[in-house]
Amino acid sequence: LPLKSIVLVTGAAGQIAYSLLFSIAKGDVFGKDQPIILLLLDIAPMLPVLEGVVMELQDCALPLLREIVPTDKEEVAFKDLDAAILVGSMPRKEGMERKDLLKANVAIFKSQGTALEKYAKKTVKVLVVGNPANTNCLIAAKSAPSIPKENFSCLTRLDHNRARSQVAMRCGVPATHVRNVIIWGNHSSTQYPDVHHCLVNMSGSDLACFDAVKDDAWLKGDFISTVQQRGAAVIKARKLSSAMSAAKAICDHMRDIWSGTPEGEFISMGVYSSGNSYGVPDDLIYSFPVQIKDKTWKVVDGLAINDFSRSKMDATAAELIEERDTAVTFLGV
Ligand SMILES: NC(=O)c1ccc[n+]([C@@H]2O[C@H](COP(=O)([O-])OP(=O)(O)OC[C@H]3O[C@@H](n4cnc5c(N)ncnc54)[C@H](O)[C@@H]3O)[C@@H](O)[C@H]2O)c1
Ligand SMILES: *[C@@H]1O[C@H](CO)[C@@H](O)[C@H](O)[C@H]1NC(C)=O
Ligand SMILES: *[C@@H]1O[C@H](CO)[C@@H](O)[C@H](O)[C@H]1NC(C)=O
Ligand SMILES: *[C@@H]1O[C@H](CO)[C@@H](O)[C@H](O)[C@H]1NC(C)=O
């Protein structure tokens, strides 16, 4: 282990960061004995707010948190990083065209990818959360050619956790008794939450999800749309986005990169598709089932895919291809 882990969180004055930073700083992600330096990036107008977040982190009096560096400068924020959690992005504003929003995000993630290339360790692990997360992640990876593409991932763990909990509530078991759900594709309403390989531990033994739930119509209908629409449902109820559960999912995702996934289990994350898995086209960041060992992920191969799943996996890939092809036209701008 390095003496201190250097961890960047961008969007550090925002809602997700407010839930996330405490968990990282107290050791939930990088280990209970791992001292941490936190670099906190936000845009200049947010620096006064960020100062308040820094004060609160100081006031937590945490044993592992050795240094906190708030900044609006990329050359400070990206220096010598071990881990980068890119939460900040351009939000959709009233009347903003989809294309203009994408263009603004390409500019941000091109710049941050370039900063990773210039200043971070080559072994840095990069997690992109800010939406459109898959495409932002691809742009960052393309802008940092000397860092392996495998070291970039985007967050679909929140969708994964939502799927797990929906099944668990239906079966009356804790969420931890449901494993191997899969989120395929984009972190959007075209994502495909797949339970064909999911196991539910009921009364001490593992049942296939369809046998545990005993309601195929629900699993192929309302279950899928509930998970797909969950983010919007939280916003409607709370009038704010799902910051607490997003922060929890970020911790799950990074902790698994650092420490590995449990034996026999897989999780979902958006990773670089090289065209070799499940017929997903190459050069996309696409959410797959993965297992992680020694800080290296592998797509879980050989799972049977039926026609129902195939068409949903292709639809979400098509969406990502379209978004990528528009995004790369902004790269030269
Ligand atoms: N992938 C997922 O599962 C998932 C889940 C929830 C939210 N999100 C996304 O995460 C992002 C953050 O959500 P939030 O609720 O914290 O939003 P927020 O608006 O509360 O905070 C975002 C912060 O990012 C900052 N920011 C904007 N541009 C920046 C830049 N170029 N560099 C550094 N900081 C910058 C803003 O100033 C703001 O402080 C949003 O894009 C949201 O859509 C993704
Ligand atoms: C992919 O998902 C992101 C995140 O929800 C969304 O912003 C984006 O619009 C989606 N892509 C397309 C092409 O719909
Ligand atoms: C299933 O849950 C029981 C507790 O209810 C536990 O003892 C057992 O180890 C679990 N089995 C698996 C495969 O996780
Ligand atoms: C990141 O890249 C390094 C090589 O620089 C490699 O050893 C490591 O396994 C990669 N991490 C992931 C998560 O793929």
XYZ file of C-alpha atoms and ligand atoms in Angstrom:
419
model
C 0.000 0.000 0.000
C 1.199 3.518 -0.710
C 1.733 5.623 2.389
C -1.256 7.802 1.614
C -3.918 7.326 -1.033
C -4.526 10.451 -3.056
C -8.191 10.698 -3.987
C -9.923 13.334 -6.114
C -13.649 14.062 -5.969
C -14.987 16.565 -8.514
C -18.310 18.319 -8.066
C -17.136 18.435 -4.469
C -19.517 21.213 -3.422
C -22.544 19.311 -4.778
C -25.207 17.022 -3.335
C -23.629 13.633 -4.032
C -20.238 14.735 -2.722
C -21.857 15.894 0.507
C -23.006 12.303 1.147
C -19.881 10.704 -0.308
C -16.940 12.499 1.270
C -17.588 11.364 4.831
C -17.683 7.682 3.832
C -14.425 7.957 1.894
C -12.719 9.937 4.627
C -13.640 7.467 7.358
C -12.215 4.482 5.484
C -15.245 2.732 3.971
C -13.744 2.630 0.484
C -9.955 2.377 0.502
C -9.583 0.456 3.758
C -9.803 1.057 7.496
C -6.013 1.522 7.808
C -5.395 3.561 4.679
C -4.532 7.234 5.270
C -6.090 9.556 2.688
C -5.431 12.890 1.055
C -8.636 14.358 -0.390
C -8.445 16.689 -3.365
C -11.721 18.510 -3.922
C -12.432 20.161 -7.273
C -15.341 22.426 -8.088
C -15.826 25.498 -10.263
C -14.695 28.927 -9.006
C -18.176 30.271 -8.025
C -18.615 27.257 -5.731
C -15.355 27.715 -3.787
C -17.045 29.485 -0.831
C -19.493 26.575 -0.515
C -16.622 24.111 -0.826
C -14.885 25.898 2.037
C -17.889 24.985 4.226
C -17.573 21.333 3.227
C -13.873 21.443 4.150
C -14.739 22.886 7.560
C -17.185 20.052 8.194
C -14.661 17.405 7.156
C -12.153 18.953 9.558
C -14.798 18.928 12.278
C -15.381 15.194 11.796
C -11.919 14.703 13.379
C -11.257 11.547 11.372
C -8.094 9.509 11.982
C -7.379 8.587 8.325
C -7.936 11.977 6.718
C -4.465 13.546 6.543
C -4.994 16.495 4.220
C -7.846 18.264 2.400
C -7.143 20.396 -0.665
C -10.056 22.407 -2.101
C -9.362 23.907 -5.516
C -10.775 25.066 -8.844
C -7.513 24.283 -10.672
C -7.038 21.041 -12.604
C -3.250 21.077 -12.247
C -3.705 20.971 -8.465
C -6.657 18.571 -8.431
C -5.252 15.847 -10.722
C -1.695 15.665 -9.373
C -0.365 12.162 -8.486
C -3.836 10.676 -8.132
C -4.482 7.091 -7.112
C -8.239 7.448 -7.608
C -10.441 9.995 -9.363
C -14.183 10.144 -8.778
C -15.592 12.497 -11.395
C -18.997 13.587 -10.106
C -19.249 17.148 -11.419
C -20.705 17.732 -14.875
C -22.798 20.287 -16.728
C -26.426 19.981 -15.607
C -29.317 20.375 -18.030
C -30.588 23.945 -17.852
C -34.018 25.269 -18.846
C -34.317 25.337 -22.641
C -30.892 23.794 -23.270
C -30.693 21.577 -26.369
C -29.503 18.002 -25.830
C -26.684 18.620 -28.292
C -25.441 21.727 -26.480
C -25.504 19.876 -23.167
C -23.437 17.050 -24.664
C -21.018 19.553 -26.152
C -20.490 21.226 -22.774
C -19.828 17.870 -21.141
C -17.414 16.775 -23.840
C -15.457 19.961 -23.143
C -15.329 19.199 -19.397
C -14.332 15.539 -19.748
C -11.818 16.227 -22.509
C -10.158 18.757 -20.241
C -10.227 16.453 -17.206
C -8.988 13.488 -19.285
C -6.107 15.628 -20.506
C -5.341 16.594 -16.908
C -5.324 12.908 -15.891
C -2.879 12.236 -18.714
C -0.625 15.085 -17.621
C -0.702 14.918 -13.841
C -2.119 11.639 -12.453
C -0.340 8.348 -11.765
C -0.585 5.982 -14.741
C -2.220 3.440 -12.432
C -5.029 5.830 -11.434
C -8.540 4.346 -11.254
C -11.126 6.698 -12.703
C -14.844 6.473 -11.919
C -17.189 8.761 -13.859
C -20.536 9.601 -12.253
C -21.550 12.899 -13.869
C -24.091 12.394 -16.657
C -24.123 11.345 -19.432
C -21.801 9.068 -17.445
C -20.993 6.440 -20.103
C -20.104 8.936 -22.810
C -18.302 11.302 -20.433
C -16.191 8.337 -19.336
C -15.356 7.425 -22.929
C -14.301 10.991 -23.682
C -12.083 11.136 -20.579
C -10.454 7.801 -21.511
C -9.826 8.939 -25.090
C -8.224 12.132 -23.772
C -5.790 10.194 -21.552
C -4.173 7.777 -24.039
C -1.291 6.709 -21.773
C -3.621 5.466 -19.010
C -5.065 2.005 -19.760
C -8.705 2.202 -20.879
C -9.436 -0.595 -18.402
C -8.768 1.887 -15.607
C -11.819 3.946 -16.566
C -15.328 2.963 -15.502
C -18.687 4.616 -15.041
C -21.305 4.174 -12.363
C -24.214 1.782 -12.928
C -23.940 0.351 -9.435
C -26.848 2.495 -8.270
C -29.057 0.832 -10.885
C -27.621 -2.530 -9.821
C -28.421 -1.859 -6.160
C -31.928 -0.684 -7.069
C -32.557 -3.944 -8.964
C -31.242 -5.996 -6.057
C -33.474 -4.233 -3.570
C -36.605 -4.510 -5.708
C -36.181 -8.296 -5.906
C -35.315 -8.538 -2.215
C -38.400 -6.605 -1.120
C -40.557 -8.804 -3.332
C -39.105 -11.963 -1.731
C -39.003 -10.624 1.821
C -35.245 -11.119 2.227
C -32.426 -8.637 2.907
C -30.872 -7.088 -0.239
C -27.623 -8.943 0.488
C -29.451 -12.259 -0.121
C -29.976 -11.264 -3.754
C -26.926 -11.478 -5.996
C -25.852 -11.445 -9.641
C -28.416 -9.066 -11.075
C -27.027 -7.385 -14.195
C -27.401 -3.877 -15.567
C -26.605 -3.829 -19.278
C -25.779 -0.713 -21.282
C -26.362 2.974 -20.673
C -27.150 4.564 -17.304
C -30.503 5.774 -18.632
C -34.062 4.590 -19.086
C -32.906 2.220 -21.868
C -30.651 0.317 -19.457
C -31.650 -3.326 -19.150
C -31.893 -4.732 -15.619
C -31.554 -8.499 -16.193
C -32.428 -11.128 -13.552
C -31.961 -14.272 -15.667
C -28.754 -15.130 -13.772
C -29.773 -13.708 -10.421
C -29.908 -15.950 -7.338
C -32.008 -15.379 -4.229
C -31.021 -16.970 -0.940
C -34.361 -17.998 0.566
C -34.612 -20.205 3.662
C -30.931 -21.039 3.411
C -30.687 -22.169 -0.207
C -30.177 -20.443 -3.559
C -33.160 -20.178 -5.880
C -33.193 -18.802 -9.418
C -34.799 -15.353 -9.282
C -37.778 -16.404 -11.429
C -38.478 -19.325 -9.032
C -38.080 -17.145 -5.958
C -40.311 -14.324 -7.202
C -42.920 -16.570 -8.921
C -44.266 -13.681 -10.986
C -42.734 -13.636 -14.484
C -45.047 -10.849 -15.644
C -43.726 -8.554 -12.924
C -40.085 -9.442 -13.583
C -40.472 -8.784 -17.327
C -42.597 -5.664 -16.874
C -42.955 -3.430 -13.821
C -39.684 -4.571 -12.260
C -37.723 -3.391 -15.296
C -39.525 -0.071 -15.654
C -39.298 0.607 -11.900
C -35.512 0.263 -11.972
C -35.225 2.234 -15.223
C -37.390 5.094 -13.886
C -36.193 5.070 -10.279
C -34.040 8.186 -10.566
C -36.969 10.205 -11.904
C -39.265 8.818 -9.180
C -36.861 9.953 -6.450
C -36.589 13.436 -7.966
C -40.387 13.692 -8.177
C -40.795 12.733 -4.517
C -37.813 14.490 -2.981
C -37.586 17.454 -5.368
C -33.873 16.624 -5.319
C -31.889 13.856 -6.983
C -30.873 10.555 -5.414
C -27.677 11.789 -3.775
C -27.550 9.444 -0.757
C -28.024 6.235 -2.743
C -25.681 7.457 -5.484
C -22.976 8.095 -2.871
C -23.487 4.605 -1.403
C -23.196 3.085 -4.891
C -19.984 5.021 -5.597
C -18.495 3.591 -2.393
C -19.559 0.050 -3.365
C -18.058 0.471 -6.847
C -14.679 1.890 -5.736
C -14.365 -0.491 -2.779
C -14.838 -3.446 -5.137
C -12.168 -2.070 -7.488
C -9.799 -1.757 -4.545
C -10.604 -4.982 -2.707
C -12.267 -7.236 -5.288
C -15.726 -8.751 -5.625
C -16.808 -11.633 -3.358
C -16.108 -15.149 -4.673
C -18.872 -16.343 -6.997
C -20.528 -12.931 -7.250
C -20.564 -10.345 -9.962
C -21.512 -6.682 -10.007
C -22.361 -4.205 -12.770
C -20.213 -1.376 -14.003
C -19.763 0.600 -17.180
C -16.455 -0.480 -18.742
C -14.700 -0.194 -22.057
C -16.113 -2.609 -24.610
C -13.451 -4.066 -26.870
C -16.062 -5.841 -28.997
C -15.332 -9.279 -27.518
C -18.219 -9.667 -25.083
C -21.862 -10.460 -25.768
C -21.833 -8.934 -29.239
C -21.590 -5.409 -27.823
C -19.811 -3.140 -30.331
C -16.337 -1.914 -29.458
C -15.311 1.580 -28.383
C -18.250 2.125 -26.018
C -18.433 2.390 -22.266
C -21.172 -0.186 -21.671
C -22.392 -1.687 -18.407
C -21.530 -5.397 -18.097
C -21.467 -8.015 -15.345
C -17.895 -8.017 -14.022
C -15.771 -9.712 -11.416
C -12.776 -7.929 -9.930
C -9.565 -9.407 -8.557
C -6.167 -7.756 -7.934
C -7.638 -4.413 -9.048
C -8.449 -5.859 -12.488
C -11.963 -6.444 -13.781
C -13.101 -9.140 -16.160
C -16.437 -9.348 -17.903
C -18.253 -12.497 -16.764
C -18.373 -14.574 -19.944
C -20.613 -17.337 -21.131
C -23.958 -16.315 -19.637
C -26.863 -17.469 -21.800
C -28.715 -14.575 -23.454
C -32.285 -15.153 -24.675
C -34.089 -13.140 -27.366
C -35.868 -10.975 -24.777
C -32.505 -9.915 -23.309
C -30.777 -9.610 -26.678
C -33.146 -6.987 -28.052
C -32.903 -4.888 -24.890
C -29.090 -5.107 -24.861
C -28.973 -4.015 -28.501
C -31.342 -1.084 -27.950
C -29.219 0.412 -25.193
C -26.048 -0.131 -27.280
C -27.645 1.705 -30.213
C -28.334 4.693 -27.952
C -24.713 4.776 -26.800
C -23.353 4.543 -30.340
C -25.450 7.510 -31.404
C -24.330 9.558 -28.408
C -20.659 8.635 -28.906
C -20.744 9.537 -32.595
C -22.140 12.981 -31.784
C -19.726 13.451 -28.867
C -16.561 12.725 -30.858
C -17.476 15.411 -33.378
C -17.048 17.890 -30.475
C -13.616 16.535 -29.502
C -11.765 18.561 -32.100
C -13.644 21.766 -31.258
N -24.301 7.516 -12.765
C -25.196 7.593 -11.793
O -25.701 6.575 -11.315
C -25.654 8.908 -11.228
C -26.544 8.927 -10.144
C -26.950 10.154 -9.630
C -26.467 11.329 -10.172
N -25.626 11.287 -11.237
C -25.060 12.518 -11.821
O -24.057 13.011 -10.948
C -23.867 14.406 -11.183
C -23.786 15.171 -9.879
O -24.981 15.076 -9.162
P -25.241 16.006 -7.894
O -26.598 15.649 -7.391
O -24.103 15.963 -6.953
O -25.296 17.433 -8.610
P -25.050 18.894 -7.971
O -25.549 19.840 -8.987
O -25.565 18.969 -6.582
O -23.460 18.999 -7.881
C -22.642 19.031 -8.997
C -21.424 19.852 -8.673
O -20.520 19.735 -9.771
C -19.899 20.990 -9.945
N -19.309 21.093 -11.283
C -19.898 21.436 -12.459
N -18.987 21.461 -13.445
C -17.800 21.118 -12.894
C -16.478 20.993 -13.408
N -16.215 21.228 -14.688
N -15.509 20.623 -12.552
C -15.751 20.413 -11.256
N -16.984 20.539 -10.712
C -17.993 20.887 -11.521
C -21.037 21.975 -9.692
O -20.543 23.276 -9.421
C -21.709 21.337 -8.480
O -21.132 21.779 -7.272
C -25.020 14.806 -12.095
O -24.521 14.826 -13.424
C -26.005 13.672 -11.951
O -26.813 13.550 -13.086
C -25.203 10.110 -11.761
C -27.468 7.721 -21.758
O -27.664 7.929 -20.395
C -27.401 9.236 -19.910
C -27.513 9.242 -18.413
O -28.815 9.062 -17.974
C -28.313 10.217 -20.554
O -28.008 11.539 -20.121
C -28.128 10.115 -22.060
O -29.028 10.998 -22.701
C -28.346 8.694 -22.542
N -28.005 8.630 -23.944
C -28.904 8.743 -24.932
C -28.366 8.761 -26.320
O -30.103 8.802 -24.692
C -28.163 -18.023 2.845
O -28.600 -17.378 4.012
C -28.352 -18.087 5.214
C -28.945 -17.273 6.365
O -30.319 -17.064 6.156
C -26.863 -18.310 5.382
O -26.627 -19.083 6.538
C -26.307 -19.019 4.160
O -24.895 -19.089 4.261
C -26.671 -18.252 2.894
N -26.228 -18.981 1.720
C -25.563 -18.396 0.721
C -25.205 -19.265 -0.434
O -25.269 -17.217 0.739
C -4.963 -0.186 -14.422
O -3.758 -0.197 -15.101
C -2.725 -0.925 -14.474
C -1.476 -0.750 -15.312
O -1.110 0.586 -15.309
C -3.121 -2.372 -14.315
O -2.111 -3.079 -13.622
C -4.436 -2.454 -13.557
O -4.878 -3.779 -13.488
C -5.481 -1.582 -14.213
N -6.688 -1.517 -13.393
C -7.893 -1.942 -13.774
C -9.013 -1.701 -12.832
O -8.097 -2.488 -14.824
